[in-house]
Coordinates of C-alpha atoms in Angstrom, one line a residue:
M13 CA -33.4 -79.4 -0.1
A14 CA -36.3 -81.6 1.6
V15 CA -38.3 -84.1 -0.3
Q16 CA -41.6 -85.4 0.9
I17 CA -42.2 -89.0 1.4
R18 CA -45.3 -91.0 1.8
T19 CA -45.8 -93.7 4.3
G20 CA -47.8 -96.2 6.4
R21 CA -47.3 -94.2 8.9
G22 CA -48.5 -90.7 6.8
N23 CA -46.6 -87.9 5.1
Y24 CA -42.8 -87.2 6.2
K25 CA -40.2 -84.8 5.3
L26 CA -36.5 -86.2 4.0
S27 CA -34.1 -83.6 4.4
L28 CA -30.4 -83.7 5.2
A29 CA -29.4 -82.2 8.7
G30 CA -26.4 -80.9 7.8
A31 CA -23.8 -80.8 4.8
A32 CA -22.5 -83.7 3.4
E33 CA -19.1 -84.9 4.3
K34 CA -16.6 -86.7 2.5
E35 CA -14.0 -88.9 4.3
A36 CA -11.2 -91.3 2.7
G37 CA -13.5 -93.0 -0.3
W38 CA -16.9 -92.2 1.3
V39 CA -19.3 -89.5 1.1
I40 CA -21.8 -89.4 4.5
F41 CA -25.2 -87.8 4.5
T42 CA -27.1 -87.3 7.8
L43 CA -30.7 -87.4 7.4
S44 CA -34.1 -86.0 9.2
L45 CA -37.1 -87.8 8.8
E46 CA -39.7 -85.4 9.9
R47 CA -43.3 -86.8 10.1
A48 CA -45.4 -83.9 8.7
D49 CA -47.6 -82.4 11.8
G50 CA -44.0 -82.2 13.4
I51 CA -44.9 -85.2 16.4
E52 CA -41.8 -87.3 15.3
R53 CA -38.2 -86.6 14.2
V54 CA -35.4 -89.3 13.6
V55 CA -32.3 -88.7 12.2
F56 CA -29.4 -91.1 10.5
R57 CA -26.7 -91.6 8.3
C58 CA -25.8 -92.8 5.4
R59 CA -22.2 -93.7 4.2
V60 CA -22.3 -94.6 0.7
A61 CA -18.6 -95.6 -0.9
E62 CA -17.7 -93.0 -3.3
A63 CA -17.3 -95.7 -6.0
L64 CA -20.8 -96.4 -6.3
L65 CA -21.5 -92.9 -7.1
A66 CA -21.3 -92.2 -11.0
P67 CA -17.9 -91.0 -12.2
G68 CA -17.6 -87.3 -12.0
E69 CA -20.4 -87.1 -9.9
A70 CA -19.7 -85.0 -6.8
P71 CA -22.2 -85.0 -4.5
E72 CA -24.2 -81.5 -3.4
A73 CA -23.7 -80.3 -0.4
R74 CA -27.1 -79.5 -0.2
A75 CA -28.8 -82.4 -2.4
I76 CA -30.1 -85.9 -1.3
P77 CA -29.0 -87.9 -3.9
G78 CA -32.2 -89.4 -5.6
Q79 CA -31.4 -93.2 -4.8
I80 CA -31.4 -92.9 -1.4
V81 CA -34.9 -91.1 -1.0
S82 CA -36.2 -93.9 -3.0
W83 CA -34.6 -96.4 -0.9
V84 CA -35.8 -94.8 2.4
E85 CA -39.1 -94.8 0.7
R86 CA -39.0 -98.5 0.6
E87 CA -37.3 -99.1 3.7
F88 CA -39.2 -97.0 5.7
E89 CA -40.5 -98.9 8.8
Q90 CA -36.7 -100.7 9.1
T91 CA -34.8 -97.4 8.9
R92 CA -37.1 -95.9 11.4
E93 CA -37.0 -98.6 13.9
A94 CA -33.2 -99.3 13.6
A95 CA -32.5 -95.6 14.3
L96 CA -35.2 -95.0 17.4
K97 CA -33.1 -98.1 18.8
S98 CA -30.0 -96.9 18.0
I99 CA -31.0 -93.4 19.6
R100 CA -32.3 -94.8 22.5
S101 CA -30.3 -98.0 23.3
E102 CA -26.8 -97.1 22.1
R103 CA -26.9 -93.3 22.2
K104 CA -25.4 -92.9 18.6
L105 CA -26.9 -92.1 15.1
Y106 CA -27.9 -95.1 13.6
E107 CA -25.4 -95.4 9.9
V108 CA -26.5 -97.5 6.6
V109 CA -23.5 -98.0 4.9
F110 CA -23.7 -98.6 0.8
D111 CA -20.7 -100.3 -0.3
G112 CA -19.5 -102.9 -3.1
D113 CA -21.0 -105.5 -0.6
H114 CA -24.4 -103.7 0.3
R115 CA -24.9 -101.7 -2.9
G116 CA -28.3 -100.8 -1.7
P117 CA -30.1 -98.3 -4.2
F118 CA -26.7 -97.8 -6.2

């Protein structure tokens, strides 16, 4: 499932770059931001503590939680820049962590 978002840099498509993963108390989403004209694509990960998800809410393997979509829209520039820098200098995906200390949109 892809979601269109509007940014200062133009329209982007936010989509899952793979199925959501579960890992000892965490749900991990690998997300892709692709500019509508195809000139740029940025991939990053969101690690969400299961405790922040609503009780009984099992993340769908093919759906991006709405809270993450609204957060990416608000934090687009910072997230994009950090993801590009991480890929270029550290050679790994940028990871945003949402937990009890940094609840983000949850």
